[in-house]
Every structure is written in structure tokens, then in C-alpha cells.
Amino acid sequence: MQHLLTLMERDKYVYRYTKVEGSDELRDIFWAHLDAITLVNNFHIILIMDSTYKTCRYQMPLLEIIGVTSTEMTFCVGFAYLQFERVDNFTCALQMVKEQITSGEVEVIVTDRDLALMNAIENVFPKAANLLCLFHICKHVKAKCKMTVFPKKKQVQIMEAWEALIYSYDEAQYYTKLAIFEGICSSCSIFYDYVHEQWLIPHKERFVEAWTNRVMHFGNTTTQRVESAHWSLKRILQDNIGDICSVWEAINSMIVLQHNEIIASFEKSIIQKVHRYSNKLYANLHGVVSKNAIDHIAAEYDRVKYVGIDQTECRCTIRTTHGQPCACEIARYSMIPRSIPLDDIHVWWSKLTFHVDASSKPSELSVKHEIDVIVKKFEELDVPGATYT
């Protein structure tokens, strides 16, 4: 453990730890790369969290906290080895994360249904919306359906009704689809009770689109990003018999690679102009917002032919979930025609720099430092040299 702290000091990591009461034994330890802290202060709106196991010989759970950039790339905010997966352990780790985020509030956190982690989030980030991974919920529901519902034809009917239910676009449609779902499940009480009591009653606001579409999640409604990060780490580790220091070295290598790729993605968005977006509609956006943002807007532009300026038909989902102009807004710009104003796009998409908040105004340029250096060199010259210069 002393060697681990030495490594973190060497590479200028931020780290915190808690001790077992009345002992020098460490209980939980959290660490974050300095550049990751810069990134999370630029992209603090959404975080994704999950624990992984079998990373070292001590079998301690490793909490991994993930962020997302404007170019929709994943970065590791921080890691924590925890003694146990209890509310107090998670709370300590999350408090350490909160200390590092000084530029704004975390608004959305995506997790699996880990009640201890969810309670800790409620304690530390009470204003954040805690969404649950839609992918894993559907996986659990499908597995329960296969175990309790027969014949197979009935399973297909139920799962189709379930998908229609969770993708309801508003509350009115949700309750209409719920009535249909209840009717189909009338002969499958075990399955219906499971879905109703485990998911719909306590958690529907956390994963059903009628509610999650009100949240600025930038398209992140699952924990697949953090699971992909788990997989990348374990691929580097190759086995789970190493010590904590070897795990840290692997994480450090992964973070450096991540940051290089993120820098490249920022540069690509600034420099590269995509010819299919030469339409006047995008004139204000090239090199100012990420290419990914323009991709989303282009997808909405394709909907204009079906939606027009009808807000009811449009539903305006991308406006509330991504902070971007929806089809009915774009239709109005196309009618004039005029370019999409930059103010119509959430500032999150215009952050294309690693170290400075792109939303802030550039500071006034100054050459005072350069002039001072020249003057100093001049004064160090001998008199003939000075005269000649």
C-alpha cells in the first residue's frame, strides 16, 4: 500500500483514503488522474458508475466512475477499491468525487440497481437524477419471462408488450400500454408480480422513456460504457492474481491512452469538415461544436419531411435529452432558410478542448511574458553586443 501511494505521488494523482477505526489499516482508497479531473470539470453533467470484481488477488470490489465527452468518448473519472459494497463505503468514494468537481453540479448518474450505491448517490448528489441501466433491466425481465412463462409464443407477446411499455413517449401512453401489458400477463401472475414489484412500482421513473426523456442524459441510459471500460482493464491485466500496484499501473496505461484518443477526437471535430454537412443549416457549427453533435442534428433533419413544424408529432425529445434543436425547430430554420444559431445547442457540445472550459470566453492575448524574456536577454549581453543589437 505504501508503494501504491508512492506511485500516485510520482504521477501526481489525486487520492484519498479512509482507515479502519482504531487502526492504520486502509478501508477504502480513491484515486483520479489530474487530467481526468480537468475533463470531469468540463463534462460534469453525466456520470456512469459500476463495480467490477476479480481485478486483483485481494478480491476487493473496484468502483469505476466514467464520464462522457462532447465527442461521445468515454473517460475514467476515478477509481475506488472498497472494503465492502455498503452505503458508507460508496458514500466515502462519492464524496471524494464530489470534492474534485468544482465547476458545476452533476445532473445525471447512471447505475445498475445496486441499492447501496443508489442510497449513497441520494446522500451525496441529492439533486442528480439516478437513471437505471435499461439494458440490464430488459435482460433481467427477459430471463424471468423465459423461466416462468410458457409457451414460447406467449413469451414473444409479453416481451413485445414490455418493449412498447418502456418506450412510451409520455405518461398517458405509458398507462395505456400498461393496461395492455397487464392484460397479456393476466395468466402469468408470477412474472407480472416480479415486473410490477421489482421494477415498475419503485423504479419506472428511472428507466421508462416517458420519464427519462425529460432528463439531459445525452443518450446515455445504460452502463455499457463503464462495462466496456471494465473489459478494457481486464484485457490489460490478463489475470486477477496481481497486486493492487500492478492493477494501478494497468489503469494508468489505460487512462493515458484514453486521453490521447480524446485529444485526437477534439482536433478532428475542430479541423475536419464533413462534405455532406455543407448545407447552410450547419454553417455556424463547423469547428465550433463536435462532429457528433452535427450527426445528431442531421438525424433530426431527416425527420423534418415527416414531422414538419408540428410539435406534437415531433415530441422534441432531442431538445430535452441532448440539448439540441429538434425536427420541428429545424423545419422552421429550413423555411427561411437560415443557419442554426449556436445558442440553440447546449454548451456541452461546444467543449472541444482538453484543459480549458470551451464555454468560457477566451482571455485577452498578451505578449508581456515574451517581451520580458527578450529584454532580459538583451540586458545580459555585453555592451558592444547590446549596442549592435
XYZ file of C-alpha atoms in Angstrom:
389
model
C 0.000 0.000 0.000
C 2.894 2.354 0.724
C 4.307 1.610 -2.716
C 0.910 2.355 -4.290
C 0.808 5.763 -2.610
C 4.363 6.398 -3.830
C 3.294 5.646 -7.408
C 0.369 8.045 -7.110
C 2.615 10.757 -5.716
C 5.094 10.169 -8.538
C 2.477 10.652 -11.259
C 0.661 13.456 -9.393
C -2.624 11.631 -8.885
C -5.238 12.974 -6.524
C -6.049 10.319 -3.929
C -7.955 9.967 -0.681
C -8.391 7.079 1.720
C -10.206 6.132 4.889
C -8.874 3.935 7.683
C -10.474 1.214 9.750
C -11.390 2.851 13.043
C -8.686 2.458 15.680
C -6.208 1.039 13.141
C -3.734 2.060 10.434
C -5.372 -0.371 8.010
C -6.837 1.353 4.953
C -10.522 0.663 4.347
C -11.309 2.455 1.069
C -8.994 4.253 -1.346
C -9.991 6.563 -4.200
C -7.736 7.999 -6.908
C -8.074 10.165 -10.002
C -5.701 11.422 -12.693
C -5.204 15.202 -12.768
C -6.258 15.372 -16.419
C -9.354 13.304 -15.593
C -10.288 15.935 -13.002
C -9.941 18.602 -15.701
C -12.152 16.556 -18.017
C -14.854 15.913 -15.437
C -14.993 19.613 -14.643
C -15.661 20.257 -18.337
C -18.087 17.321 -18.657
C -19.649 17.015 -15.213
C -23.314 16.782 -16.207
C -23.442 12.985 -16.512
C -21.560 10.214 -14.705
C -21.858 6.442 -15.087
C -20.887 4.115 -12.217
C -20.477 0.401 -11.681
C -18.368 -2.035 -9.660
C -16.228 -4.802 -11.072
C -14.519 -7.764 -9.436
C -11.601 -10.136 -9.885
C -9.076 -7.434 -10.670
C -6.505 -8.334 -8.008
C -5.608 -11.140 -5.630
C -7.370 -9.431 -2.710
C -10.841 -9.781 -4.301
C -11.780 -6.211 -3.378
C -14.591 -4.619 -5.403
C -13.336 -1.867 -7.701
C -15.761 1.028 -8.223
C -15.222 2.691 -11.591
C -16.696 6.100 -12.362
C -16.989 7.121 -16.009
C -17.650 10.386 -17.820
C -18.525 11.222 -21.428
C -17.052 13.987 -23.616
C -18.723 16.157 -26.257
C -17.257 13.811 -28.874
C -19.074 10.955 -27.093
C -15.865 9.325 -25.922
C -15.553 7.625 -22.546
C -13.061 8.739 -19.911
C -12.323 7.403 -16.435
C -13.184 9.976 -13.777
C -11.841 7.940 -10.869
C -11.493 4.550 -9.219
C -12.018 3.280 -5.697
C -11.071 -0.006 -4.047
C -13.686 -0.598 -1.364
C -13.614 -2.838 1.687
C -17.334 -3.601 1.293
C -20.150 -2.560 -1.043
C -22.140 -0.815 1.647
C -23.730 2.614 1.704
C -20.964 4.128 3.853
C -18.205 2.755 1.578
C -19.869 4.130 -1.549
C -20.630 7.411 0.226
C -16.947 7.944 1.056
C -15.921 7.306 -2.568
C -18.613 9.608 -3.966
C -17.730 12.361 -1.516
C -14.184 12.185 -2.828
C -15.502 12.541 -6.391
C -17.687 15.477 -5.406
C -14.675 17.270 -3.924
C -12.996 17.289 -7.339
C -15.969 18.700 -9.284
C -15.895 22.430 -8.657
C -17.309 23.816 -11.928
C -20.954 22.762 -11.600
C -23.477 20.176 -10.474
C -23.709 16.542 -11.539
C -27.199 16.263 -13.048
C -27.500 12.620 -14.147
C -25.936 9.418 -12.784
C -26.495 6.057 -14.474
C -26.089 2.846 -12.442
C -27.402 -0.677 -12.152
C -29.979 -1.387 -9.450
C -27.451 -1.529 -6.626
C -29.460 -0.234 -3.673
C -26.401 0.613 -1.565
C -24.892 2.677 -4.394
C -28.253 4.299 -5.137
C -28.654 5.316 -1.479
C -25.121 6.741 -1.457
C -25.908 8.778 -4.586
C -29.009 10.125 -2.860
C -26.828 11.186 0.073
C -24.004 12.797 -1.902
C -25.727 14.018 -5.092
C -29.325 14.631 -3.961
C -30.123 16.859 -6.969
C -28.926 14.319 -9.568
C -31.349 12.059 -11.444
C -30.275 8.446 -10.857
C -31.189 6.504 -14.013
C -31.032 2.703 -14.074
C -29.405 0.750 -16.881
C -32.184 -0.066 -19.350
C -30.137 -2.826 -20.968
C -29.728 -4.801 -17.750
C -33.337 -4.307 -16.704
C -34.551 -5.741 -20.018
C -32.066 -8.595 -19.649
C -33.418 -9.492 -16.195
C -37.039 -9.217 -17.328
C -36.415 -11.431 -20.358
C -34.670 -14.061 -18.211
C -37.597 -14.096 -15.760
C -40.038 -14.381 -18.658
C -38.219 -17.441 -20.029
C -38.270 -19.082 -16.596
C -41.927 -18.505 -15.727
C -43.908 -18.076 -18.964
C -44.898 -20.841 -21.374
C -45.325 -21.499 -24.280
C -42.647 -19.614 -26.217
C -45.264 -17.794 -28.311
C -46.595 -16.228 -25.115
C -43.057 -15.099 -24.189
C -42.762 -13.261 -27.500
C -46.101 -11.489 -26.960
C -45.147 -10.437 -23.441
C -41.723 -9.110 -24.430
C -43.219 -7.105 -27.303
C -45.729 -5.571 -24.873
C -42.892 -4.881 -22.404
C -40.841 -3.042 -25.035
C -43.856 -0.963 -26.041
C -44.333 -0.101 -22.364
C -40.776 1.027 -21.590
C -40.506 3.079 -24.786
C -43.720 5.026 -24.078
C -43.079 8.657 -25.037
C -45.317 10.204 -22.353
C -47.221 9.233 -19.208
C -50.585 8.945 -20.974
C -49.161 6.432 -23.428
C -47.387 4.621 -20.578
C -50.628 3.937 -18.706
C -52.355 2.859 -21.932
C -49.520 0.422 -22.667
C -49.508 -0.724 -19.032
C -53.156 -1.760 -19.310
C -52.315 -3.780 -22.429
C -49.313 -5.345 -20.675
C -51.423 -6.300 -17.662
C -53.989 -7.937 -19.944
C -51.383 -10.045 -21.736
C -49.828 -11.066 -18.381
C -53.190 -11.954 -16.785
C -52.367 -15.686 -16.834
C -48.727 -15.172 -15.755
C -49.057 -13.827 -12.236
C -45.544 -14.803 -11.077
C -43.904 -12.915 -13.933
C -46.220 -9.915 -13.682
C -45.731 -9.601 -9.914
C -41.957 -9.698 -10.411
C -42.005 -6.941 -13.032
C -44.535 -4.842 -11.152
C -42.954 -5.054 -7.701
C -39.267 -5.160 -8.633
C -39.218 -2.608 -11.443
C -42.338 -0.672 -12.355
C -43.648 0.463 -8.958
C -40.343 1.510 -7.357
C -38.250 2.480 -10.383
C -40.266 3.272 -13.528
C -39.164 6.947 -13.448
C -35.559 5.778 -13.671
C -35.762 3.793 -16.914
C -39.094 4.265 -18.771
C -38.674 6.791 -21.592
C -41.798 8.729 -20.599
C -39.704 9.981 -17.634
C -36.073 9.610 -18.775
C -36.792 11.710 -21.870
C -37.198 14.677 -19.531
C -33.565 14.357 -18.416
C -30.438 15.729 -20.137
C -28.611 12.384 -20.421
C -27.021 12.948 -23.876
C -28.125 9.498 -24.990
C -26.626 7.596 -22.031
C -29.283 5.373 -20.468
C -27.202 2.232 -19.865
C -23.996 1.296 -18.034
C -22.452 -0.247 -21.139
C -19.758 2.431 -21.302
C -18.460 1.552 -17.854
C -18.686 -2.169 -18.605
C -16.632 -1.591 -21.734
C -14.059 0.173 -19.539
C -14.092 -2.855 -17.180
C -13.423 -5.116 -20.156
C -10.549 -2.937 -21.393
C -8.938 -3.001 -17.959
C -9.255 -6.773 -17.551
C -7.839 -7.314 -21.034
C -4.736 -5.359 -19.991
C -4.499 -7.218 -16.653
C -4.905 -10.660 -18.315
C -5.437 -12.311 -14.917
C -6.687 -11.465 -11.415
C -3.706 -12.618 -9.370
C -1.712 -9.382 -9.421
C -1.399 -6.974 -6.528
C -3.025 -3.550 -6.265
C 0.074 -1.798 -7.658
C 0.007 -3.845 -10.873
C -3.694 -3.007 -11.269
C -2.912 0.661 -10.769
C -0.169 0.523 -13.429
C -2.641 -1.044 -15.871
C -5.239 1.620 -15.088
C -2.636 4.354 -15.568
C -1.735 2.991 -19.016
C -5.404 2.806 -19.965
C -6.018 6.399 -18.851
C -3.074 7.767 -20.861
C -4.376 6.009 -23.982
C -7.906 7.344 -23.345
C -6.682 10.908 -23.023
C -4.656 10.736 -26.238
C -7.705 9.462 -28.119
C -9.900 12.200 -26.637
C -7.451 14.916 -27.687
C -7.456 13.456 -31.215
C -11.269 13.456 -31.279
C -11.372 17.135 -30.270
C -8.895 18.050 -33.011
C -10.875 16.074 -35.573
C -14.074 17.942 -34.717
C -12.306 21.301 -34.993
C -10.385 20.647 -38.215
C -12.352 18.133 -40.248
C -15.321 19.380 -42.258
C -17.747 16.701 -43.451
C -18.896 17.440 -47.003
C -22.374 16.031 -46.525
C -22.923 18.777 -43.949
C -22.172 21.640 -46.372
C -25.802 22.758 -46.141
C -26.187 26.375 -44.947
C -28.072 24.970 -41.957
C -24.764 23.875 -40.381
C -22.711 26.970 -41.281
C -22.392 28.231 -37.695
C -21.493 24.828 -36.269
C -18.406 23.571 -38.137
C -15.344 23.558 -35.911
C -17.365 25.010 -33.029
C -19.403 22.028 -31.857
C -18.389 18.374 -32.010
C -18.952 16.373 -35.164
C -21.142 14.078 -33.058
C -23.485 16.976 -32.291
C -23.853 17.694 -36.016
C -24.547 13.988 -36.630
C -27.461 14.138 -34.164
C -28.811 17.304 -35.780
C -28.562 15.706 -39.232
C -30.604 12.736 -37.986
C -33.278 15.174 -36.810
C -33.109 16.987 -40.151
C -34.030 13.692 -41.832
C -37.210 13.645 -39.699
C -38.328 17.074 -40.926
C -40.024 15.618 -44.014
C -42.333 13.565 -41.755
C -42.705 15.999 -38.850
C -42.657 19.498 -40.292
C -43.310 22.156 -37.648
C -45.798 20.021 -35.706
C -44.526 19.839 -32.104
C -46.956 17.058 -31.206
C -45.616 14.855 -33.961
C -42.009 15.848 -33.265
C -42.170 15.254 -29.480
C -38.967 17.352 -29.201
C -37.109 14.544 -27.396
C -33.614 15.507 -28.561
C -34.163 19.005 -27.166
C -34.703 17.683 -23.641
C -32.248 14.747 -23.715
C -29.391 16.205 -25.801
C -29.898 19.966 -25.679
C -30.070 20.183 -29.471
C -32.644 21.531 -31.959
C -35.358 19.000 -32.736
C -37.045 18.333 -36.073
C -39.779 20.959 -35.707
C -37.207 23.637 -34.798
C -35.004 22.684 -37.752
C -38.063 22.840 -40.036
C -38.542 26.488 -39.086
C -34.889 27.277 -39.858
C -35.187 25.488 -43.205
C -38.230 27.529 -44.214
C -36.392 30.876 -44.009
C -33.657 29.495 -44.756
C -31.062 30.303 -42.094
C -28.268 28.637 -40.114
C -28.867 27.038 -36.737
C -27.741 29.572 -34.075
C -25.009 28.313 -31.793
C -27.102 29.422 -28.801
C -29.658 26.739 -29.698
C -27.152 23.990 -28.837
C -26.214 23.083 -25.275
C -22.762 24.424 -24.402
C -21.672 20.860 -23.510
C -21.338 20.089 -27.239
C -19.018 23.049 -27.862
C -16.360 21.943 -25.377
C -13.580 20.801 -27.693
C -10.532 21.432 -25.592
C -8.863 19.268 -23.013
C -7.662 21.752 -20.441
C -9.869 24.831 -20.711
C -13.636 25.127 -20.479
C -14.587 25.911 -24.057
C -17.741 27.669 -22.888
C -15.707 30.393 -21.246
C -14.642 33.440 -23.250
C -11.003 33.443 -24.357
C -8.787 35.638 -22.258
C -7.200 38.715 -23.783
C -3.977 37.901 -25.605
C -0.766 39.250 -24.085
C 2.867 39.203 -25.209
C 4.191 40.713 -21.974
C 5.978 37.498 -20.967
C 7.750 37.215 -24.346
C 8.829 40.883 -24.231
C 10.192 40.440 -20.685
C 12.286 37.458 -21.850
C 13.739 39.449 -24.779
C 14.558 42.425 -22.534
C 16.264 40.145 -20.007
C 18.422 38.529 -22.703
C 19.307 41.938 -24.062
C 20.423 43.180 -20.646
C 22.639 40.098 -20.185
C 24.643 40.925 -23.315
C 27.941 42.824 -23.057
C 27.911 46.470 -24.089
C 29.188 46.022 -27.698
C 26.677 43.208 -28.253
C 23.917 45.297 -26.826
C 24.848 48.234 -28.993
C 24.933 46.080 -32.095
C 21.548 44.533 -31.281
